[in-house]
Structure formats: structure tokens, C-alpha cells
PDB file of C-alpha atoms in Angstrom:
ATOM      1  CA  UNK A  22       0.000   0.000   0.000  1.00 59.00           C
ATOM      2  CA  UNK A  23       1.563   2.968  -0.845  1.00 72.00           C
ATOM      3  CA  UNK A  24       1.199   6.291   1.543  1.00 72.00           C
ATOM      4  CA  UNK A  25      -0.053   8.883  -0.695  1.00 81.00           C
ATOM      5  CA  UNK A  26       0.135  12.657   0.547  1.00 78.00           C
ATOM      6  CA  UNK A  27      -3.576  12.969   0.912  1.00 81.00           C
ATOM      7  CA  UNK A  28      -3.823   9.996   3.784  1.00 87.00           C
ATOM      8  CA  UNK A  29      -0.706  11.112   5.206  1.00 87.00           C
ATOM      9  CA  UNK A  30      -2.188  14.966   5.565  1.00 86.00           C
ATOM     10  CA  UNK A  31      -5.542  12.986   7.349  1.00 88.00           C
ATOM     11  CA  UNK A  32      -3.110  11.239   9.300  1.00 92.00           C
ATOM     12  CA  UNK A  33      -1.654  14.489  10.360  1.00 91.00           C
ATOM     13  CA  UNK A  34      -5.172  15.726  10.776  1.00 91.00           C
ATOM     14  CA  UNK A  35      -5.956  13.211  13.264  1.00 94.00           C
ATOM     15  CA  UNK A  36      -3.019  13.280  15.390  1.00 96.00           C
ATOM     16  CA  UNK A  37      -3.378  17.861  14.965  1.00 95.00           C
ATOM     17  CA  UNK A  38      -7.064  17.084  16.636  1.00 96.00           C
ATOM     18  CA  UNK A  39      -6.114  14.999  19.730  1.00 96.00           C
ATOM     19  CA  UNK A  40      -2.791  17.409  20.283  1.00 96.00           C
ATOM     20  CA  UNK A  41      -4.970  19.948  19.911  1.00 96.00           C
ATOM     21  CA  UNK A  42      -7.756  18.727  22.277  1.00 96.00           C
ATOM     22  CA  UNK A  43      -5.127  17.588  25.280  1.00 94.00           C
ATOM     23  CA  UNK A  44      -3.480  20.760  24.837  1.00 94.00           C
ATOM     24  CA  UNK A  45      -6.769  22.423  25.925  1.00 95.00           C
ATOM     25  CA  UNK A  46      -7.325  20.373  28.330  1.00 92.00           C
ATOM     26  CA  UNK A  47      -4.084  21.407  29.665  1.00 89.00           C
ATOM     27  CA  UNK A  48      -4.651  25.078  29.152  1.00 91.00           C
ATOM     28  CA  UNK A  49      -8.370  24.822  30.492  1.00 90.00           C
ATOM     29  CA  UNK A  50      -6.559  23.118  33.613  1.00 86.00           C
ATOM     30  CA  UNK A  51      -3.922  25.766  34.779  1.00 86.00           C
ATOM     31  CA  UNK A  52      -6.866  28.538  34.294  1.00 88.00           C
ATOM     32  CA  UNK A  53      -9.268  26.971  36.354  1.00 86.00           C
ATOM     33  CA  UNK A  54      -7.119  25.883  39.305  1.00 83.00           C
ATOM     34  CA  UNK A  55      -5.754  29.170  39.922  1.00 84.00           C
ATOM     35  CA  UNK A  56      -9.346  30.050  40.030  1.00 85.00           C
ATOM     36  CA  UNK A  57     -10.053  27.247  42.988  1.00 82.00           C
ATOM     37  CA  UNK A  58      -6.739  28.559  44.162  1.00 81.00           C
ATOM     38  CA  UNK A  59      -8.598  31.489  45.290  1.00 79.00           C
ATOM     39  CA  UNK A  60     -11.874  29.895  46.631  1.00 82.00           C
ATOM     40  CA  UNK A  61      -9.862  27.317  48.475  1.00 79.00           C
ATOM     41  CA  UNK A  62      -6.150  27.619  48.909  1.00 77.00           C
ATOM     42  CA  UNK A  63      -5.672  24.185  50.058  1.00 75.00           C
ATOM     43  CA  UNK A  64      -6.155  22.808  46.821  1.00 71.00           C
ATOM     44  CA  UNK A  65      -2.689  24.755  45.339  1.00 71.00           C
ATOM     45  CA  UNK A  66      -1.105  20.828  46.631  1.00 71.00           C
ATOM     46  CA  UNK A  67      -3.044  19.320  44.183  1.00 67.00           C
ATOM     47  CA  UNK A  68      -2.439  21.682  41.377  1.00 69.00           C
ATOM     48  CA  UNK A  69      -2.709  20.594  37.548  1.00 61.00           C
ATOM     49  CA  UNK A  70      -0.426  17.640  37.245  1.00 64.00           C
ATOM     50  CA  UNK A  71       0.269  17.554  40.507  1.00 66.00           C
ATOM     51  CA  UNK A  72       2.879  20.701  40.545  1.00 75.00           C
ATOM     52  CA  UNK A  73       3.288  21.736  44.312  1.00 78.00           C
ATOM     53  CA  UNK A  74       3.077  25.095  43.957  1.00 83.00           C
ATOM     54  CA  UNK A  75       1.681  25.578  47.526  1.00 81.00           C
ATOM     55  CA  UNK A  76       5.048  26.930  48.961  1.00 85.00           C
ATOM     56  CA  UNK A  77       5.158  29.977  46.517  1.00 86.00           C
ATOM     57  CA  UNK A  78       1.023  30.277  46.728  1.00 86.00           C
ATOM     58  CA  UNK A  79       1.900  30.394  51.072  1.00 87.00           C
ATOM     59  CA  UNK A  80       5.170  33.261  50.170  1.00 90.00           C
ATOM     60  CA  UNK A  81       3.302  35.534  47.621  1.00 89.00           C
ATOM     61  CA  UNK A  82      -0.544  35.323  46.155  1.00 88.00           C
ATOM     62  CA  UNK A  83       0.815  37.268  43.089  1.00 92.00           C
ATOM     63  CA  UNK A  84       3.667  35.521  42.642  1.00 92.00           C
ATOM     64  CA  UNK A  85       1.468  32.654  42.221  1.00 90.00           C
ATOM     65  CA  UNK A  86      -1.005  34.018  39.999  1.00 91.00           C
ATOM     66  CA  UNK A  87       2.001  35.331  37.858  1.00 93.00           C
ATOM     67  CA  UNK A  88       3.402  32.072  37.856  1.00 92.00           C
ATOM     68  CA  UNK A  89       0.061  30.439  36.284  1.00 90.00           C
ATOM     69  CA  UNK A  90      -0.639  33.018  34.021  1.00 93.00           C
ATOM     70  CA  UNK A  91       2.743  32.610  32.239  1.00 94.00           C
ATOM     71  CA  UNK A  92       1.978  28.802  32.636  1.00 92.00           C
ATOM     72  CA  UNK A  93      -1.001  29.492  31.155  1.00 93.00           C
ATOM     73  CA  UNK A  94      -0.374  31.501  28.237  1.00 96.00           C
ATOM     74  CA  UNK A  95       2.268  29.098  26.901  1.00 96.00           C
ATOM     75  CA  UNK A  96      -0.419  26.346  26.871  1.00 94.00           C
ATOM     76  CA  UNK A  97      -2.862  28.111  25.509  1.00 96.00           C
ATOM     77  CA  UNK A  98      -0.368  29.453  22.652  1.00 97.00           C
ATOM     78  CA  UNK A  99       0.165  25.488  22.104  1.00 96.00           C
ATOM     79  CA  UNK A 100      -3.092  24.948  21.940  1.00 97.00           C
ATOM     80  CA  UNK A 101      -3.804  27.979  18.914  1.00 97.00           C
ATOM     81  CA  UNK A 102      -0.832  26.694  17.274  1.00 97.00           C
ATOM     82  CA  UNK A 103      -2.440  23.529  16.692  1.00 96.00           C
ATOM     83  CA  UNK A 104      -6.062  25.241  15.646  1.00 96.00           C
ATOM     84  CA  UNK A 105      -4.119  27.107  13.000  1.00 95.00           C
ATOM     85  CA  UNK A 106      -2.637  23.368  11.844  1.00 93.00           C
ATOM     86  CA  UNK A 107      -6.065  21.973  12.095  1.00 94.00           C
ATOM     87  CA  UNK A 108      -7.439  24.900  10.320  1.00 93.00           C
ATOM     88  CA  UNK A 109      -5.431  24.906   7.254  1.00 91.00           C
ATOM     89  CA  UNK A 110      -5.425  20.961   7.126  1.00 87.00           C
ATOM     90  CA  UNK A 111      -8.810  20.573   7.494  1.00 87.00           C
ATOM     91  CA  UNK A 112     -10.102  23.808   5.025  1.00 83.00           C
ATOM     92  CA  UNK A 113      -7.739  21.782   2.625  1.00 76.00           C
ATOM     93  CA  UNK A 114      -5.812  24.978   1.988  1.00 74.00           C
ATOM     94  CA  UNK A 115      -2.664  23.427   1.219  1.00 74.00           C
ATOM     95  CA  UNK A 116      -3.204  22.977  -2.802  1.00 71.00           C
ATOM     96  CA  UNK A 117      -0.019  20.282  -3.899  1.00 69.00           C
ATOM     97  CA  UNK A 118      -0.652  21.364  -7.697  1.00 71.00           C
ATOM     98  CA  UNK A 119       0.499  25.332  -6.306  1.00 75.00           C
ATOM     99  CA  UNK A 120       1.959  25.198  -3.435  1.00 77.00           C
ATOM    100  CA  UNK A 121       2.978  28.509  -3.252  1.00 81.00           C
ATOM    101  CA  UNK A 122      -0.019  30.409  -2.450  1.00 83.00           C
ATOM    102  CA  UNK A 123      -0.835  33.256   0.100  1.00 85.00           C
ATOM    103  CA  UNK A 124      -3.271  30.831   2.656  1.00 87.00           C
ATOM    104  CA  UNK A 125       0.159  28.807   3.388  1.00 87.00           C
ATOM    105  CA  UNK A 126       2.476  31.857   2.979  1.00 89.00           C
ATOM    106  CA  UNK A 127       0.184  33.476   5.618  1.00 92.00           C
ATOM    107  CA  UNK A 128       0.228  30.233   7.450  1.00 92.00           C
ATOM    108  CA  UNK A 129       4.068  29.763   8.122  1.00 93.00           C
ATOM    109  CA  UNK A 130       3.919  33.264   9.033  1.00 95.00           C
ATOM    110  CA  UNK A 131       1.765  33.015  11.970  1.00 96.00           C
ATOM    111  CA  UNK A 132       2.920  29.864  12.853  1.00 96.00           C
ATOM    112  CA  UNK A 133       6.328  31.109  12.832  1.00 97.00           C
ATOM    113  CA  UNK A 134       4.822  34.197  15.292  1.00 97.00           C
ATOM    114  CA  UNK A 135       3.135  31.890  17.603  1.00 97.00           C
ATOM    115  CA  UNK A 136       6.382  29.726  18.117  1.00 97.00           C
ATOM    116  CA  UNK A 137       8.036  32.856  18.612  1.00 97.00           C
ATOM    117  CA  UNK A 138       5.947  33.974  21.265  1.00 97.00           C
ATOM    118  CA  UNK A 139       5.931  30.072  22.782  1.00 97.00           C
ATOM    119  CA  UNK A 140       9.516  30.629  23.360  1.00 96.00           C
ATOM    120  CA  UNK A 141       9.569  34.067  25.006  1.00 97.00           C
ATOM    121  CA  UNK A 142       6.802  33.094  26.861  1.00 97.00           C
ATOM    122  CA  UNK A 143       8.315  29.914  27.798  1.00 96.00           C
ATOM    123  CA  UNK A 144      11.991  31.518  28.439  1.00 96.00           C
ATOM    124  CA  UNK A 145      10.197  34.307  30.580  1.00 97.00           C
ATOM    125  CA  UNK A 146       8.534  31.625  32.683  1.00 95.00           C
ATOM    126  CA  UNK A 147      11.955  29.589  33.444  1.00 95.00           C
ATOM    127  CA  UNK A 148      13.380  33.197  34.255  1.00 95.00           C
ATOM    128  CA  UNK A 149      10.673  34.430  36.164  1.00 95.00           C
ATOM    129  CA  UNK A 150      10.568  30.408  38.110  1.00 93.00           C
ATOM    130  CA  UNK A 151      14.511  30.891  38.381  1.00 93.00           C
ATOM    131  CA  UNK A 152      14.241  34.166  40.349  1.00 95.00           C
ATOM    132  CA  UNK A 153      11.756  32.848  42.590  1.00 93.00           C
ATOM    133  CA  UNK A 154      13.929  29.615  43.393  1.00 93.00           C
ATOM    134  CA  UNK A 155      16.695  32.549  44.365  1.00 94.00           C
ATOM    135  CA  UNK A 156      14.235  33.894  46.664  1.00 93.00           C
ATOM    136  CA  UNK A 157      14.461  30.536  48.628  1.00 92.00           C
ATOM    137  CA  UNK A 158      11.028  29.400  47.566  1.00 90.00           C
ATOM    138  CA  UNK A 159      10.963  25.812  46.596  1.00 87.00           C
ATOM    139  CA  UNK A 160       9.449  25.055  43.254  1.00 89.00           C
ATOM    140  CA  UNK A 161       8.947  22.579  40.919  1.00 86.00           C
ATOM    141  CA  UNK A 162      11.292  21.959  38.019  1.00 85.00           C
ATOM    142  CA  UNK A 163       9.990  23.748  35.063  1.00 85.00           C
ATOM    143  CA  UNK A 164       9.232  20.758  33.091  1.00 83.00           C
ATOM    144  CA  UNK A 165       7.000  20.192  35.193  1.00 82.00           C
ATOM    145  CA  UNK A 166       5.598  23.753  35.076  1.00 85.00           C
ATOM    146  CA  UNK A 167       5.419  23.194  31.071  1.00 86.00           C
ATOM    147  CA  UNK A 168       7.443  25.989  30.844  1.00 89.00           C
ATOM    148  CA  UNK A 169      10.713  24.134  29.444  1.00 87.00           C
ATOM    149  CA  UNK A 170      11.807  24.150  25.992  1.00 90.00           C
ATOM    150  CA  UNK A 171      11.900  28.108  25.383  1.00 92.00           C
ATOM    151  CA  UNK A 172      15.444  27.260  22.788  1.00 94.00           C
ATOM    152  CA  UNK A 173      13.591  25.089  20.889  1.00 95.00           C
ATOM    153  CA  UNK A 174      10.563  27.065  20.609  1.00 96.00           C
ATOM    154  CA  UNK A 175      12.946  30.230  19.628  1.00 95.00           C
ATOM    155  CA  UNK A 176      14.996  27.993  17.192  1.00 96.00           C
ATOM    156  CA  UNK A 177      11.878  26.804  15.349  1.00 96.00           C
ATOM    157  CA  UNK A 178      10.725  30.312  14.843  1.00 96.00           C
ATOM    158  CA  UNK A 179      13.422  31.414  13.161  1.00 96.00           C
ATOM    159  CA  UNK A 180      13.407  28.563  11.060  1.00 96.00           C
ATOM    160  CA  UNK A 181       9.768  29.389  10.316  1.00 95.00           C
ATOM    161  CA  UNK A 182      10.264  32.682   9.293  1.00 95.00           C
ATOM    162  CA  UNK A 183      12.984  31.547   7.006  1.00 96.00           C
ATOM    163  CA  UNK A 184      10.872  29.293   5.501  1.00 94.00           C
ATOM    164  CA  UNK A 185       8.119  31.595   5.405  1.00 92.00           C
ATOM    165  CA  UNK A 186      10.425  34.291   3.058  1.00 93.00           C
ATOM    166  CA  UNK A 187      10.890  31.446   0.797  1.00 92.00           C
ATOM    167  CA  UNK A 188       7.323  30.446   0.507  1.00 88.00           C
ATOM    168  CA  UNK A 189       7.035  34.624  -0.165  1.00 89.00           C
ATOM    169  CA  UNK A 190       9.756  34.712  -3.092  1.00 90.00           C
ATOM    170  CA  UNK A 191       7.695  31.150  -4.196  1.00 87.00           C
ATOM    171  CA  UNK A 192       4.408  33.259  -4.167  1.00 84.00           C
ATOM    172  CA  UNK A 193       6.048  35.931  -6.273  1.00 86.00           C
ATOM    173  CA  UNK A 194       7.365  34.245  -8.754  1.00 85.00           C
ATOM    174  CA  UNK A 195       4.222  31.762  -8.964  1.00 81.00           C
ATOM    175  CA  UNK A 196       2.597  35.380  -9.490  1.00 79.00           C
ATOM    176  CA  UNK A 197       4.475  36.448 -12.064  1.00 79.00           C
ATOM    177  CA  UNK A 198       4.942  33.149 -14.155  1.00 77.00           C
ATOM    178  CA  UNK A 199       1.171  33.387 -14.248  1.00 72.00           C
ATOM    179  CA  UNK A 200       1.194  36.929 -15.573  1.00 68.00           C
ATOM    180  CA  UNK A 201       3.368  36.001 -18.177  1.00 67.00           C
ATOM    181  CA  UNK A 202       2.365  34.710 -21.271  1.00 57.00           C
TER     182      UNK A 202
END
């Protein structure tokens, strides 16, 4: 059987929607326990994936709040990241016969902005965690925070955007070849 590009893209469709789905789950988690945080502290032990945050929650109420918004945003950055694949995958915007068109240009772009803003996002949480840990509070390593990963993140923006000026040179010169007779 051979693996054609239109059952690998549903492939990639499939495995886009249950990223995309346990990445909202994730996102959907952090926001709602800092919400219980504040109805019940006692549940900051028992926070999403069991990240004892309870020592920094007990130091600083903003400090913790800051800490799960930047938690927060990264995951829910993720989870857009994957609606944009799931969009353009499942709109069938990505045409083999011209590849080079402004839906995918536009595409790579955001992408590549999204993974940009992953990675400062991500590096501003690891800072942010670092300083705290200097302060003498004991947290949790930022894996388990979700926050690790900021080089990559960076590193596959750039690459993005790279990509995404060739895909804009592609578009022009896909433009003009059709212009020309």
C-alpha cells in the first residue's frame, strides 16, 4: 500500500485534533485551578499535574497568579498553534498542484509568530521560576511547570520565518509566471 500525501495529511489531521484537544485540556486546567486557588487555597497541593506550587502560593498570592498566568499563556499558545494546523489541514488549503499560495504563505507566518511567542513566553517563565527559586522558595522543576523548551521554541521560529520568506519569493514568482504569457 503505498502512503499517498492525501492519507498522510488525514493522518496528520488526526493526530493535529487529539494534540490539539489535550493541549486544551491542559490550558483549560492551569486557568481553572488558579481560580479554585482562590476559593480554596488548600487545593494549590493538588495543582494541575500535581505541581506543588503551595510553597510559593503560602510566600506571595501574586507571585502565584504570575506564575500560572505565564503557565497558562504558553499552553494556551500550544493549543492555537495547533487550531491554525487543524485549520489549514482541514479547510484543505494546502493545494499540492500550487503550493505557493498566500493561505500557506500566511500560514508559516503566523505559525512562525506563535512559536516565537511560545519561546519568550516559555523563556520568561523559566526566568521568572529561576528568580523565585533565588528567593528561597521551593518550586517545581519547570518541566513540570510546562514551561521548558523556550530554545527550541525560539529555534523553530526562526526557522519558520525563514521558511516563510521562501514560501514569499515562491508566491512571487508563482505570481508572475502566471502573468506572463
Amino acid at each position: 500500500m503505498e502512503v499517498t500525501t492525501k492519507r498522510t495529511l488525514t493522518v496528520l489531521l488526526v493526530l493535529s485534533w487529539i494534540i490539539f484537544v489535550g493541549l486544551c485540556i491542559e490550558a483549560g486546567g492551569f486557568i481553572t485551578n488558579a481560580f479554585f486557588a482562590l476559593v480554596n487555597p488548600a487545593v494549590v497541593k493538588h495543582l494541575w499535574h500535581e505541581a506543588d506550587l503551595s510553597a510559593l502560593y503560602q510566600r506571595s498570592m501574586w507571585y502565584f497568579f504570575t506564575e500560572m498566568l505565564l503557565m497558562s499563556v504558553v499552553a494556551a499558545l500550544k493549543a492555537w498553534l495547533f487550531y491554525l494546523i487543524i485549520k489549514i489541514l482541514h479547510d484543505k488549503k494546502l493545494d499540492m498542484a500550487q503550493p505557493f499560495n498566500r493561505d500557506v504563505r500566511r500560514f508559516i507566518f503566523n505559525i512562525a509568530c506563535i512559536t516565537f511567542m511560545i519561546g519568550l513566553f516559555s523563556w520568561w517563565g523559566v526566568q521568572y521560576t529561576g528568580w523565585l527559586i533565588r528567593l528561597g522558595i521551593a518550586m517545581p522543576d519547570v518541566q513540570y511547570l510546562r514551561l521548558g523548551g523556550a530554545d527550541v521554541w525560539l529555534f523553530m521560529s526562526v526557522t519558520l520565518f525563514v521558511i516563510g520568506q521562501i514560501f514569499k519569493r515562491g508566491v512571487e514568482i508563482q505570481t508572475e509566471n502566471e502573468l506572463t504569457i
